Each structure stands twice: as structure tokens, then as C-alpha cells.
C-alpha positions as a LaTeX table, in Angstrom:
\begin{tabular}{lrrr}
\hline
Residue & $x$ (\AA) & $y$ (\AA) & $z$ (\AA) \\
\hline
Unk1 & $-71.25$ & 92.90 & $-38.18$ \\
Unk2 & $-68.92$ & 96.15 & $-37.94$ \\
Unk3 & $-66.84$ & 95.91 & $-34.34$ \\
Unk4 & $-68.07$ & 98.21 & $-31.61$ \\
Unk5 & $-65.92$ & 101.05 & $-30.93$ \\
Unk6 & $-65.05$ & 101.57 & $-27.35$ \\
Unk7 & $-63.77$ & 105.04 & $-26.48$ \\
Unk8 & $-62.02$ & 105.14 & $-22.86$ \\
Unk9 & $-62.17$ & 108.02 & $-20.58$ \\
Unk10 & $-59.42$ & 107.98 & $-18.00$ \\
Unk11 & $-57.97$ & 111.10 & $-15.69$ \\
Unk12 & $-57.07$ & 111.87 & $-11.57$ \\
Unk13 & $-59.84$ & 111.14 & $-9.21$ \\
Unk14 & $-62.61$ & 114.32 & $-9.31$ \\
Unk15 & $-61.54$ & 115.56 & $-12.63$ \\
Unk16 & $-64.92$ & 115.57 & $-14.08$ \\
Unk17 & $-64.66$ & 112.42 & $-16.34$ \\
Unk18 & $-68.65$ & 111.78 & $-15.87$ \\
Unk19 & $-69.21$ & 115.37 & $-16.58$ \\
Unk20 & $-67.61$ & 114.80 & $-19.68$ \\
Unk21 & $-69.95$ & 112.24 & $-20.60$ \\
Unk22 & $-72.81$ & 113.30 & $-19.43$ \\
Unk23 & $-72.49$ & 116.17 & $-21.77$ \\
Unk24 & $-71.93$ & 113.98 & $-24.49$ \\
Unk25 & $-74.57$ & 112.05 & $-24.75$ \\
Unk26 & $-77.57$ & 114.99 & $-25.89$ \\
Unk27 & $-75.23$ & 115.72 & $-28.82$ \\
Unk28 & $-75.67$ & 112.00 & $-30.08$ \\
Unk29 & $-78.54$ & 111.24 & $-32.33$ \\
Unk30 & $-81.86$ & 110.24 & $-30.55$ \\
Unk31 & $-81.27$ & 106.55 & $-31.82$ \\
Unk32 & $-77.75$ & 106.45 & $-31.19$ \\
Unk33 & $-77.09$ & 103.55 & $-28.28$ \\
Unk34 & $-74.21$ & 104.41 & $-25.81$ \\
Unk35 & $-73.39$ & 102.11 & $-23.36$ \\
Unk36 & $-71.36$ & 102.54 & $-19.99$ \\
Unk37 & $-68.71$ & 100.55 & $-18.05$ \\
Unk38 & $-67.69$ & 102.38 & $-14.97$ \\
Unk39 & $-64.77$ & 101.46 & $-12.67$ \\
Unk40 & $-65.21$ & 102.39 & $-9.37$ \\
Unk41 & $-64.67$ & 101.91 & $-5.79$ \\
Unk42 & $-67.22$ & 101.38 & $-3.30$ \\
Unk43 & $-70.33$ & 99.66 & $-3.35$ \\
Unk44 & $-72.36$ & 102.66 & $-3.88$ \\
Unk45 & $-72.55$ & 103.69 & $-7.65$ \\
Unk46 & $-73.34$ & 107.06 & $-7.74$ \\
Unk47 & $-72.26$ & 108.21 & $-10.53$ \\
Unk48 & $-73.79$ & 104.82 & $-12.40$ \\
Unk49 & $-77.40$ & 105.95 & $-10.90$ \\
Unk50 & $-77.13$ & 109.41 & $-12.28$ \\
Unk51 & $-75.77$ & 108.07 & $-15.87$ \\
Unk52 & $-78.49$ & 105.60 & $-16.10$ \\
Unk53 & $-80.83$ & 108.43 & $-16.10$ \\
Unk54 & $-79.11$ & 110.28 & $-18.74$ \\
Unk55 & $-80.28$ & 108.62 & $-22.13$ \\
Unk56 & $-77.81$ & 105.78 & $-21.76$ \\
Unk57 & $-78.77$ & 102.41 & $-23.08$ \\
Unk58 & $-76.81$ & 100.07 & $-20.56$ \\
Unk59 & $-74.56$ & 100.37 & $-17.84$ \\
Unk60 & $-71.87$ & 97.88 & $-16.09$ \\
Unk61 & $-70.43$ & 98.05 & $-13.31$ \\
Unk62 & $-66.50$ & 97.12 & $-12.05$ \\
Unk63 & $-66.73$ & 97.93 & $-8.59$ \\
Unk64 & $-63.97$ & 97.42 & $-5.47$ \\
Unk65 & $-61.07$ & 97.26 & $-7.52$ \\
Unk66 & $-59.19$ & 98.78 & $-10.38$ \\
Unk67 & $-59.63$ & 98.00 & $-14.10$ \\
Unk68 & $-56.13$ & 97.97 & $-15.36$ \\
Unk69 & $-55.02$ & 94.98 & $-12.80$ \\
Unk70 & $-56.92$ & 93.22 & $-10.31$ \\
Unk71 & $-60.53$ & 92.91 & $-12.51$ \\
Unk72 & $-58.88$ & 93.51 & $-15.40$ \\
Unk73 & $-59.84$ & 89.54 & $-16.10$ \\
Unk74 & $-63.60$ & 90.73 & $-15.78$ \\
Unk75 & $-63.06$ & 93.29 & $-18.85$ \\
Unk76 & $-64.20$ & 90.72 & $-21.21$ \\
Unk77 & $-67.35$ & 89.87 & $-19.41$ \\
Unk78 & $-68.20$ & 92.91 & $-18.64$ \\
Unk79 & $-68.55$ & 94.26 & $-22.68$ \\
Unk80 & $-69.84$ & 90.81 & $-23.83$ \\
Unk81 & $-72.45$ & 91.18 & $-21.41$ \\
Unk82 & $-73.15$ & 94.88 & $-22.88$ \\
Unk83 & $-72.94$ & 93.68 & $-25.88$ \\
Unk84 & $-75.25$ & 91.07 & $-26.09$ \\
Unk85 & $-78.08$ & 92.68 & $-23.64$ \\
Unk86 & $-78.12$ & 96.35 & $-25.51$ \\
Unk87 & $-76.47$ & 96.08 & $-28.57$ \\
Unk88 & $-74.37$ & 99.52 & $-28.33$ \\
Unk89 & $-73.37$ & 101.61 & $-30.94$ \\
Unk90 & $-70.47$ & 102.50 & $-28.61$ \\
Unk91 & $-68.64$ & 101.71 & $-25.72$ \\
Unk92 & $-67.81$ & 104.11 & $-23.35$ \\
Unk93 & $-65.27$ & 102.99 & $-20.26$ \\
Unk94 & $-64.96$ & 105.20 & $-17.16$ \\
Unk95 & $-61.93$ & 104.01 & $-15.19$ \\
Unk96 & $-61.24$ & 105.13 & $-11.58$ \\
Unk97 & $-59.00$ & 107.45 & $-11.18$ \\
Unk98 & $-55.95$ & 105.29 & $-10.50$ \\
Unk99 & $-56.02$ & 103.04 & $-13.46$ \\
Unk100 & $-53.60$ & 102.95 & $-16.27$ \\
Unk101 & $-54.85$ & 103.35 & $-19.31$ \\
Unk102 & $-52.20$ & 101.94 & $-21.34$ \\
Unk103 & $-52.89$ & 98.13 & $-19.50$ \\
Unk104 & $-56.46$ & 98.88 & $-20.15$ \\
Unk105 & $-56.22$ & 99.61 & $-23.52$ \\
Unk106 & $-54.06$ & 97.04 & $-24.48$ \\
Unk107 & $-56.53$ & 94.67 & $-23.17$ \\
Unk108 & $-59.38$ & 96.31 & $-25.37$ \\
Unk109 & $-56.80$ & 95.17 & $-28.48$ \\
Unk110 & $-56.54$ & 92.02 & $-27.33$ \\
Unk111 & $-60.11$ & 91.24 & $-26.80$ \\
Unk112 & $-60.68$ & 92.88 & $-30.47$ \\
Unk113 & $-58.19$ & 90.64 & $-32.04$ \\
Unk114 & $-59.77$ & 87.42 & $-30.61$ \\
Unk115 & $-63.24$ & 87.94 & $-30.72$ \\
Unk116 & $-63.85$ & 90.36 & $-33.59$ \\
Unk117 & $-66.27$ & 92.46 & $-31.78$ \\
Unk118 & $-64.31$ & 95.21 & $-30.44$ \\
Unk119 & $-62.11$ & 98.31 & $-31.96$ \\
Unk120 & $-60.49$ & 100.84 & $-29.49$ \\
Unk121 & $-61.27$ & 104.36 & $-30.96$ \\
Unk122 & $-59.43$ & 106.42 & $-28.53$ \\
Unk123 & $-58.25$ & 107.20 & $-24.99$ \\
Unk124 & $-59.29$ & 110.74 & $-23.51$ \\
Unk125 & $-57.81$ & 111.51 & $-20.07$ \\
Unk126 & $-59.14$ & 114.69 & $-18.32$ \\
Unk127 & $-57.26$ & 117.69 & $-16.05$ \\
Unk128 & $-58.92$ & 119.21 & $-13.16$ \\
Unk129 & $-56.60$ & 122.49 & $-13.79$ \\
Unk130 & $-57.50$ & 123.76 & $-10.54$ \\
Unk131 & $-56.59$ & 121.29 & $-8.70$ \\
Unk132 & $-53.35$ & 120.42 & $-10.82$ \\
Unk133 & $-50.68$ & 121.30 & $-8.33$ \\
Unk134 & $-52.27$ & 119.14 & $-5.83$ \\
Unk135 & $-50.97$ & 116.37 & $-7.64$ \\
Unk136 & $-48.24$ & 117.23 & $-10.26$ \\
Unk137 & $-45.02$ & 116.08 & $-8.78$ \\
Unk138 & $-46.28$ & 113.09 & $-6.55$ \\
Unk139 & $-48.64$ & 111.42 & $-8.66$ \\
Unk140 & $-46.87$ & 108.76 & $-10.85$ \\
Unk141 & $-50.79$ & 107.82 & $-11.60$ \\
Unk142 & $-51.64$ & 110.72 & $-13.11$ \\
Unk143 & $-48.41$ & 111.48 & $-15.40$ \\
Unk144 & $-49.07$ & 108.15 & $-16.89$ \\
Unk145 & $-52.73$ & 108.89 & $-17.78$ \\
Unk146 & $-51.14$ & 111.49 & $-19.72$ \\
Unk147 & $-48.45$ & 110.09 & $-21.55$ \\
Unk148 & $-50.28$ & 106.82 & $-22.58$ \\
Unk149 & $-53.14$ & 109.17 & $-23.98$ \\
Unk150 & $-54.72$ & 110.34 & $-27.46$ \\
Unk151 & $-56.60$ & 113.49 & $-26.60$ \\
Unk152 & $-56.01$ & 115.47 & $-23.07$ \\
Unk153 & $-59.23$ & 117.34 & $-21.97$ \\
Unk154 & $-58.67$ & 120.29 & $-19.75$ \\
Unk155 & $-61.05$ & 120.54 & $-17.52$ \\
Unk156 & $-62.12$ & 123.72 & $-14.83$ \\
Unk157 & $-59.90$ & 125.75 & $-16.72$ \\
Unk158 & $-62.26$ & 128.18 & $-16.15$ \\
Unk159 & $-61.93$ & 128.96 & $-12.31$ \\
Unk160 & $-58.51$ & 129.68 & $-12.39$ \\
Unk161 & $-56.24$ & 132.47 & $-13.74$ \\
Unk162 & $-54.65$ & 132.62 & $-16.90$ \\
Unk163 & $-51.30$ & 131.99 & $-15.07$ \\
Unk164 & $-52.14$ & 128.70 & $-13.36$ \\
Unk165 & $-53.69$ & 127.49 & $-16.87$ \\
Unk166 & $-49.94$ & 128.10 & $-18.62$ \\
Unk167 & $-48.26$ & 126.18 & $-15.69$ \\
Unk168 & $-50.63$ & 123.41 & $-16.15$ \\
Unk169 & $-49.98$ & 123.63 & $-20.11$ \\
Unk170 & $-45.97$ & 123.48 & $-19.40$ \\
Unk171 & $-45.92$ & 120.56 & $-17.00$ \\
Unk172 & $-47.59$ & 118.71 & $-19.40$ \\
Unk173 & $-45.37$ & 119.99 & $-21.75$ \\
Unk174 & $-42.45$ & 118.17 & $-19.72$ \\
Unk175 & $-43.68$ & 115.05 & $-20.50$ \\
Unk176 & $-42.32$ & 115.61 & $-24.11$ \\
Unk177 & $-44.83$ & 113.89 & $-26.04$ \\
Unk178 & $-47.09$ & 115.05 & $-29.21$ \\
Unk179 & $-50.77$ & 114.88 & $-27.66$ \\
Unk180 & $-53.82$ & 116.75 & $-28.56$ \\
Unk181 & $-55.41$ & 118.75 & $-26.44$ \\
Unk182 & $-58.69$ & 120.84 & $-25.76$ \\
Unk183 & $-59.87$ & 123.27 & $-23.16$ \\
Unk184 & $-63.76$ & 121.68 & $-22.34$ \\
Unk185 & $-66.24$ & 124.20 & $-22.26$ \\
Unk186 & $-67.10$ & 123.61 & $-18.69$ \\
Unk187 & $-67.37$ & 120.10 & $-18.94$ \\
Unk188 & $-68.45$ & 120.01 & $-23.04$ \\
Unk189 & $-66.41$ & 118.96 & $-25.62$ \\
Unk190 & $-67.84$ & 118.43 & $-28.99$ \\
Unk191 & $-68.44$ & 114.62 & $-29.45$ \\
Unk192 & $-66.67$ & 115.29 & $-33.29$ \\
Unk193 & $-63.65$ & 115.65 & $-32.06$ \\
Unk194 & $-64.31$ & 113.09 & $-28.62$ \\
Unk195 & $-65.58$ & 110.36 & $-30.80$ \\
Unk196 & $-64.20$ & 108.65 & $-34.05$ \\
Unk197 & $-66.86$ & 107.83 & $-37.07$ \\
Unk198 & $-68.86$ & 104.44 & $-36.74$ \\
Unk199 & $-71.30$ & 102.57 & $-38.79$ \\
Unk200 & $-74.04$ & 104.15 & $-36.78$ \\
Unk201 & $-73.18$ & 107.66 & $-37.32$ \\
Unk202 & $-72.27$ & 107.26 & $-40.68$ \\
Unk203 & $-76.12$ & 106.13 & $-42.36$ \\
Unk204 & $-76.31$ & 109.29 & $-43.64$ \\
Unk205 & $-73.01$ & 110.93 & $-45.90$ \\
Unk206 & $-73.86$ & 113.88 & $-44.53$ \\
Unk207 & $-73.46$ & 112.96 & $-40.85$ \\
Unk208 & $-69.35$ & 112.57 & $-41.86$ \\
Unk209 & $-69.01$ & 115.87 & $-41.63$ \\
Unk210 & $-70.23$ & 115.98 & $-37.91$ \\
Unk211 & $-72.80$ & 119.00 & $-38.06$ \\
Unk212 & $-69.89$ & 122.01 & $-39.39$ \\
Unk213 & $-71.22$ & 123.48 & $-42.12$ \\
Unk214 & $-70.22$ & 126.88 & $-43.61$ \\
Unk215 & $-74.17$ & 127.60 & $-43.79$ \\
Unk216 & $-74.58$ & 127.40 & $-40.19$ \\
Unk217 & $-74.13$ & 129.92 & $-38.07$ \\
Unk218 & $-72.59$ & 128.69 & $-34.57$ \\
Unk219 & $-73.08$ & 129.87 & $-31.56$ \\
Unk220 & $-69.78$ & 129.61 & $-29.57$ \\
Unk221 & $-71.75$ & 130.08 & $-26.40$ \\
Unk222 & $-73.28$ & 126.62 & $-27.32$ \\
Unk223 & $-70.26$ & 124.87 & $-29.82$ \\
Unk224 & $-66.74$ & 126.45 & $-27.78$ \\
Unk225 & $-64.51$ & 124.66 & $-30.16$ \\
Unk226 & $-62.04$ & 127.88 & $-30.51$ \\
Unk227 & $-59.48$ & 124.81 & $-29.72$ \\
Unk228 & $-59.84$ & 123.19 & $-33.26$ \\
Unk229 & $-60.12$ & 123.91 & $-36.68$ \\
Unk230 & $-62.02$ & 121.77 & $-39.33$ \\
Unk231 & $-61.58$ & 121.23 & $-42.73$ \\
Unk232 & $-64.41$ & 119.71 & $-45.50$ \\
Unk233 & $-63.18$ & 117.90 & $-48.19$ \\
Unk234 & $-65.22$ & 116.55 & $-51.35$ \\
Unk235 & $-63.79$ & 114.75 & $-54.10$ \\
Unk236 & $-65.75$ & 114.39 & $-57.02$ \\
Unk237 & $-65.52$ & 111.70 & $-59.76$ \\
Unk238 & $-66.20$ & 113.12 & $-63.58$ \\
Unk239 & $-68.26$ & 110.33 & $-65.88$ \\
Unk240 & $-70.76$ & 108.01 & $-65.40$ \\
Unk241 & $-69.24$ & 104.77 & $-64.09$ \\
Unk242 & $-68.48$ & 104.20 & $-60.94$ \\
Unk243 & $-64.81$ & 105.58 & $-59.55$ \\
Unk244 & $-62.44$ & 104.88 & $-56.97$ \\
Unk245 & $-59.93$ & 107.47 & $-54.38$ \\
Unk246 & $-56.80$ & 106.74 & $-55.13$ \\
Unk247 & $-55.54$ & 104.41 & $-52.50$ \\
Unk248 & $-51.93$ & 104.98 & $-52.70$ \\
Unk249 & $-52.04$ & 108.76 & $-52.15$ \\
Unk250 & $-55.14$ & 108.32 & $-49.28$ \\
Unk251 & $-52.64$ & 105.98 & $-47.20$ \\
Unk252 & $-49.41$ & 107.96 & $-47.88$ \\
Unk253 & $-51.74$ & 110.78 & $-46.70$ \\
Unk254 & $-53.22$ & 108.85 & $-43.16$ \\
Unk255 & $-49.18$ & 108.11 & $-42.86$ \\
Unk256 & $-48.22$ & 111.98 & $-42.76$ \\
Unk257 & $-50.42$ & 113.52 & $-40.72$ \\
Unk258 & $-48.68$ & 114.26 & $-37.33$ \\
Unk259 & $-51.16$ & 113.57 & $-34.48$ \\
Unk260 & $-50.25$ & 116.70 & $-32.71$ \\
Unk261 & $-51.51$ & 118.65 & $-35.62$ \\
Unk262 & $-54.40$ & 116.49 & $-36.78$ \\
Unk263 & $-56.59$ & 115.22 & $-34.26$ \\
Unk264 & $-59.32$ & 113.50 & $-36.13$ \\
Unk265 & $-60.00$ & 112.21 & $-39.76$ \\
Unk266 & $-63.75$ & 111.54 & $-40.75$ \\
Unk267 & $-64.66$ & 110.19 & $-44.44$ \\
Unk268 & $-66.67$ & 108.25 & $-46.23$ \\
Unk269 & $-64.69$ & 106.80 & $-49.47$ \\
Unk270 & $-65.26$ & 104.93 & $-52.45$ \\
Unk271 & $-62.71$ & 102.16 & $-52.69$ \\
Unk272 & $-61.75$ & 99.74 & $-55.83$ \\
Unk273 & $-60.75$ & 96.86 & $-53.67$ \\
Unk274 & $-61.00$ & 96.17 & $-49.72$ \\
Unk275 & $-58.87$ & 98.33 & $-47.60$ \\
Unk276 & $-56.74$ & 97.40 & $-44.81$ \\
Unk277 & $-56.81$ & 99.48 & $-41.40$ \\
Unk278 & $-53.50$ & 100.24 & $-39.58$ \\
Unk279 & $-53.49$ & 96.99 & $-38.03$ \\
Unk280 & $-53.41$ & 95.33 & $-41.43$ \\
Unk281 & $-57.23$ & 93.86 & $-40.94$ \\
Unk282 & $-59.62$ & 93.97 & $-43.46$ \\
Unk283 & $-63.47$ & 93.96 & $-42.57$ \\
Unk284 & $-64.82$ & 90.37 & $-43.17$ \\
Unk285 & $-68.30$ & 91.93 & $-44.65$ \\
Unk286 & $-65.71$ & 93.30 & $-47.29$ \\
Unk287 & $-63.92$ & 90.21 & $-48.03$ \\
Unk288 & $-66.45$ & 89.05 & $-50.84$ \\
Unk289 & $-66.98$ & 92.23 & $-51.90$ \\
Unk290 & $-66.13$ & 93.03 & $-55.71$ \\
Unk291 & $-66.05$ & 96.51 & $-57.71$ \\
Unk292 & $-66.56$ & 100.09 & $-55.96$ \\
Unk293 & $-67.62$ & 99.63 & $-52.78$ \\
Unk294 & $-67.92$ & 102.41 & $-49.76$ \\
Unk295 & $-65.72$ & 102.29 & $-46.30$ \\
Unk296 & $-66.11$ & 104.13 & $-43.35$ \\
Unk297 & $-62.83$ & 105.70 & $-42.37$ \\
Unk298 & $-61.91$ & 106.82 & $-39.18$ \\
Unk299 & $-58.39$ & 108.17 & $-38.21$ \\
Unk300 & $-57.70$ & 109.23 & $-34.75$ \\
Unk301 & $-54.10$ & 109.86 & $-33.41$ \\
Unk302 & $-52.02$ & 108.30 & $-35.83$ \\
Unk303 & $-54.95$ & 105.01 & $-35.76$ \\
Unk304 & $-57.37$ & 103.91 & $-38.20$ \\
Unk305 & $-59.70$ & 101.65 & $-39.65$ \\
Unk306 & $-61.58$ & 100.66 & $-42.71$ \\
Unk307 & $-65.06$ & 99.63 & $-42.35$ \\
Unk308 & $-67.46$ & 97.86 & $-44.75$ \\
Unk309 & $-70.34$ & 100.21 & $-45.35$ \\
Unk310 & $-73.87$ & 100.35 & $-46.61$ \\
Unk311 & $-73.81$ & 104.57 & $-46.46$ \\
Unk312 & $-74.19$ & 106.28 & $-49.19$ \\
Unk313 & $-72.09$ & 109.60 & $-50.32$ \\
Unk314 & $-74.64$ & 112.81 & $-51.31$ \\
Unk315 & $-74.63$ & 113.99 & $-54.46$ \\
Unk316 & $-72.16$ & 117.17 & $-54.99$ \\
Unk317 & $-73.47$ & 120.03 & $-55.08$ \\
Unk318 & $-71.25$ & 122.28 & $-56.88$ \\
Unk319 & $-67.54$ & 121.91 & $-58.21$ \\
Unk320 & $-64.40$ & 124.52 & $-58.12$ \\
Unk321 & $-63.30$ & 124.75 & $-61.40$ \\
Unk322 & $-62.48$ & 127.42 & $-64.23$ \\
Unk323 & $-66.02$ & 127.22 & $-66.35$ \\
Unk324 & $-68.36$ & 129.87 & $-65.66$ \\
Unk325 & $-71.31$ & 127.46 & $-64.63$ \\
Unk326 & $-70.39$ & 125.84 & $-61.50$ \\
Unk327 & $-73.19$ & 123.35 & $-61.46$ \\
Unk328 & $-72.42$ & 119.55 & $-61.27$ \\
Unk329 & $-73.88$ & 117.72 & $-64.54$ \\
Unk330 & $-75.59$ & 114.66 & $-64.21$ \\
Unk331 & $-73.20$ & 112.23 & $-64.64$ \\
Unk332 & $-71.38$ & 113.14 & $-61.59$ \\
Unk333 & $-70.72$ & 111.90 & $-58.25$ \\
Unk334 & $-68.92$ & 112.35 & $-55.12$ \\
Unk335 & $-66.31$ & 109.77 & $-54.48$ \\
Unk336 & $-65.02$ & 111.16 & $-51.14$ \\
Unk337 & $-66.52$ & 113.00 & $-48.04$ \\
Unk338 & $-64.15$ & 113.89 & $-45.40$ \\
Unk339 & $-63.65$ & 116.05 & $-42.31$ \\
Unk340 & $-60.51$ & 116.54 & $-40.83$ \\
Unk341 & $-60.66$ & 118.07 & $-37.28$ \\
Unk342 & $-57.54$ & 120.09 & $-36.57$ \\
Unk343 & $-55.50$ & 122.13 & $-33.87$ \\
Unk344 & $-55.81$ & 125.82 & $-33.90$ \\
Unk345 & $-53.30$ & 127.27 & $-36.58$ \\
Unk346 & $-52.90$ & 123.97 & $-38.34$ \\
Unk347 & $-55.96$ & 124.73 & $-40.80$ \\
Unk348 & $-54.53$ & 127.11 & $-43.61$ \\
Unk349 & $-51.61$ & 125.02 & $-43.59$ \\
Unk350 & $-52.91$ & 121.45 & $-44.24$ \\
Unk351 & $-55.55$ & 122.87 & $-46.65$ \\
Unk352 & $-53.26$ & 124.28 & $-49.34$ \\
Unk353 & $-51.59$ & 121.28 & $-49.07$ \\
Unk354 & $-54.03$ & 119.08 & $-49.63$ \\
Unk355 & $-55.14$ & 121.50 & $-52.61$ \\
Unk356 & $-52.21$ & 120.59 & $-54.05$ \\
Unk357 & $-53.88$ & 117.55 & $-55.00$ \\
Unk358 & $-51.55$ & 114.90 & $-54.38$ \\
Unk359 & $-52.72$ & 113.63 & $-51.20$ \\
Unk360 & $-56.27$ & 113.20 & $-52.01$ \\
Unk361 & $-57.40$ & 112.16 & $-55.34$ \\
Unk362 & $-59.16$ & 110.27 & $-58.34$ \\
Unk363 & $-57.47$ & 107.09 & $-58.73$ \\
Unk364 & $-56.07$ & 107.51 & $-62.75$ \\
Unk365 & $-56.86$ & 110.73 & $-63.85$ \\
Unk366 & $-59.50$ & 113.48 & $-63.28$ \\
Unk367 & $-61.83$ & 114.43 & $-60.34$ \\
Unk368 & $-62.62$ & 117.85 & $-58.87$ \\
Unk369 & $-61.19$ & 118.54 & $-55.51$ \\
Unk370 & $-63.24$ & 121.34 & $-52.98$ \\
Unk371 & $-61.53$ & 122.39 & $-49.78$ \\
Unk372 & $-63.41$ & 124.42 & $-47.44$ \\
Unk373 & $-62.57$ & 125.18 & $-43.53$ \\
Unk374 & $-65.34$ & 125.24 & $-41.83$ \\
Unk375 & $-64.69$ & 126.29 & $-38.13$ \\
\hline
\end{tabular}
């Protein structure tokens, strides 16, 4: 069974962190199972009460202490317990606002490495911009939760002048690290970019590409994701019998791509032999495996993993190439089906690039590549 991704949400007390959530969870499929573990203190769960109403499956509580140190021993319990009593698709940890997300997430690794069950897909802290200066240069707390983070969310950017917003953007900037970053769209982000690609989203090949589609038309009001750009890739094998992505070129490729620039990488791909993640693990379910076989991959910030996968990739539905009829024949069939989820101003540049061809390929010779931005 495919480990349960646990994405951690982590920022200064009353930055909206169960706003953030909360909006998440309607843009999850109906039978998608989210479960919550909230760090708080106080006996009175609030916030738990309101997210239990919500469409969330299970939720745990930490209360009267912080996560990262003094119940950081309960960790374990807590997502076995959640584990075992709603059998989650996800994982989603609250902390409190004090807790330090790098202790935290190294204990997620741990517990993944000795039980198996667990994979950390990402660390999101979030800004309360308007209330930035109340804390910038005496909160030790809060600098952390920035520097030992994957994606910042900037939060109530919207109440404040443009001014403030830069002075937030440049104290961050201090910290001199490469972190992505979004402005939330009054608490939204789109889950695409928030969450990483699991076994449970990826059923369906067409679910990689996270609902962007160049035949939709989006309404910004709805989707604000002016902050990223998105790239669809399809690689399509020529022949009958079954082909592989070229391995070499897909890891030199997950190697290069600078986390400032690419935030997220989505795909479903047709492997020869059982691929490693970053870590160096392979999948157990893909251990016996022989021939083609299909993995889930899912980069995030300069992470990823390989995972065993009964999905199957949609048939192509047209090729770039020189002959007049652009229809796929029969004999056809898409070998990789990727979104890559970009900053603004990155797009034009990583997509000739990986037009070029050398990044993402048929392994031996052949294929038809199609690169289309999409947002």
C-alpha cells in the first residue's frame, strides 16, 4: 500500500492557516479522504469543531503543548491512529503558531522511514501581510517558519497597500533563500500547486494535469493563480509494443529544475524498470514488478517520489509533427503525462527548453513530444 502523504501547514499565530484549508478541501474530489491533525493550545478546539464540519474525514487533536518539542513523542500516535480509523488519502498537519517546522518535519521522515506508511509532500507556511511588521524583527519563530519552508503563502495581502506588500516581499527576501511563493486569493490557493500528486488523485491520467486545460475557460475571479504558470507535457510512444521515458534524461531533468523557478512536477510515466525517489527508495508494490509498468511522480521543491501505480495514461489525442494529418494512428500511445506548475515568467523559458527534447524523451529512439502552457 502507497505511503500517505502528509502536507504540513505552519505560519505566525492568526495568519489564516485554517482558512487555507478550509478552502481546500471543496476543490478535492467528492471521494477524496483528508484527514486533520491540529496543534493547538487550550482545551477548547475551535477551529477542530468548525473543520470537522467541513467535509473532513478525521480529525486529531495535539492540544496544550507544541508539536515540534514537548508532544512531539505523540506525533506517531496521533497519524497511526488516523490512519487506521479513516484511512486518509492525505494528511494534513496544522501546527500552532510557534512550532518549528523543520523539527516537525524531520520527525514525519523519520516515522516514514520506519514504518513505511508515511511520505512528507511539503511544508506551506502562511503570512498575515497586514500584520507583518507586528512581528518581523522580534519573532525568531516566525523567520524560521520561513526559512525551513517549501511554498510561502501570502495571506491578507489584500487589505493593505501595494507598499506594505513590497516590504513584506523584501524582508523575506533577507532571509536569502530560493522559496516559492503565492499571493492566496483571500484565503484560496489552488490545491495543484498546495498539494503534490498521490495514488488517489491519480486513478484517472487525466486528473495529472490538475483541471488546466487550454479548452477551459477560467474564471480568475474563481481560479486567481496569476502567481503561476503551468505547462502540459505529453510524450507519445510510436509502434505497438509497449515503451518506456527515458530514465536517464527524466532524472537529469528532476535534478535541474531550480525550486525557485519550478514549484511543482505532476506526471504519470511509463517506466522499464522500478524507479528510485530522491531518497533512493523504491516502492515495495514495484519490487516484483517486470516490463513497462506506470509510476506516479511527484516533484515538489527539489523532492520526489516514485510510486507504484495501477493508473492508466489516456490515449493521445493528436501529435505535433510535420505530416499534414495530425491524427494519432492506432498503434500509438502516450508514454508520459506531466504538468509542471511554474512561477510567473518562468513558463516560455522552461518550455523551449524542454522542446528541445533532451530532457524529456523516448527511451532509444522516436516519440512525439507536445508542449502546451496552459495558464
Amino acid at each position: 500500500m502507497a505511503p500517505v502523504p502528509i502536507t504540513i501547514v505552519t505560519g505566525f499565530l492568526g495568519s489564516g492557516k485554517s482558512t487555507l484549508i478550509l478552502n481546500l478541501i471543496p476543490q478535492l474530489p467528492h471521494t477524496y479522504k483528508v484527514a486533520l491533525l491540529k496543534n493547538e493550545f487550550g482545551d477548547v478546539a475551535i477551529d477542530s469543531q468548525l473543520a470537522s464540519s467541513a467535509a473532513i474525514s478525521g480529525v486529531q487533536e495535539l492540544l496544550n503543548g507544541c508539536i515540534c518539542c514537548n508532544l512531539v513523542g505523540q506525533l506517531g500516535d496521533a497519524l497511526e491512529s488516523l490512519r487506521k480509523d479513516v484511512a486518509p488519502d492525505r494528511i494534513i498537519i496544522e501546527t500552532s503558531g510557534s512550532a518549528f517546522p523543520a523539527t516537525l518535519a524531520m520527525e514525519v521522515n523519520r516515522l516514514g522511514r520506519e514504518t513505511g506508511n508515511y511520505v512528507l509532500d511539503g511544508v506551506v507556511v502562511v503570512i498575515d501581510v497586514e500584520n507583518w511588521k507586528g512581528y518581523e524583527d522580534t519573532s525568531y519563530t516566525a523567520k524560521m517558519q520561513q526559512k525551513y519552508t517549501d511554498l510561502i503563502v501570502f495571506n491578507k495581502w489584500e487589505l493593505v497597500d501595494e507598499r506594505t506588500y513590497e516590504d513584506c516581499l523584501d524582508r523575506v527576501g533577507d532571509l536569502d533563500l530560493q522559496i516559492a511563493n503565492v499571493k492566496s486569493d483571500k484565503g484560496r490557493v489552488d490545491q495543484s500547486l498546495l498539494l503534490g500528486l498521490d495514488s488517489a488523485l491519480a486513478k484517472d491520467g487525466d486528473s495529472v494535469h490538475g483541471g488546466y486545460s487550454k479548452d477551459k475557460k477560467h474564471d480568475h475571479s474563481a481560479d486567481h493563480q496569476t502567481e503561476v504558470e503551468v505547462l502540459s507535457i505529453n510524450l507519445v510512444s510510436e509502434g505497438g509494443t509497449p515503451k518506456s521515458v527515458d530514465l536517464d534524461s527524466l532524472e537529469t531533468f528532476l535534478l535541474s529544475a531550480p525550486k525557485d523557478e519550478v514549484y511543482r512536477i505532476k506526471a504519470l510515466v511509463s517506466a522499464s524498470h522500478p524507479l528510485a525517489s530522491s531518497n533512493g527508495d523504491i516502492d515495495d508494490s514495484a519490487k516484483s514488478h517486470e516490463g513497462i509498468a506506470i509510476y506516479v511522480l511527484n516533484w515538489a521543491f527539489g523532492r520526489w517520489t516514485f510510486t507504484y501505480s495501477n493508473a492508466t495514461l489516456p490515449a493521445p489525442l493528436k501529435v505535433a509533427s510535420s505530416a499534414a494529418d495530425t491524427s494519432v494512428p492506432t498503434n500509438h500511445e502516450t508514454i508520459l503525462r506531466m504538468t509542471i506548475i511554474l512561477a510567473r515568467g518562468e513558463a516560455a523559458k522552461w518550455k523551449a527548453r524542454i522542446e528541445k527534447g533532451d530532457l524529456i524523451e523516448q527511451e532509444g529512439q522516436g516519440g512525439f513530444l507536445i508542449v502546451d502552457r496552459v495558464v
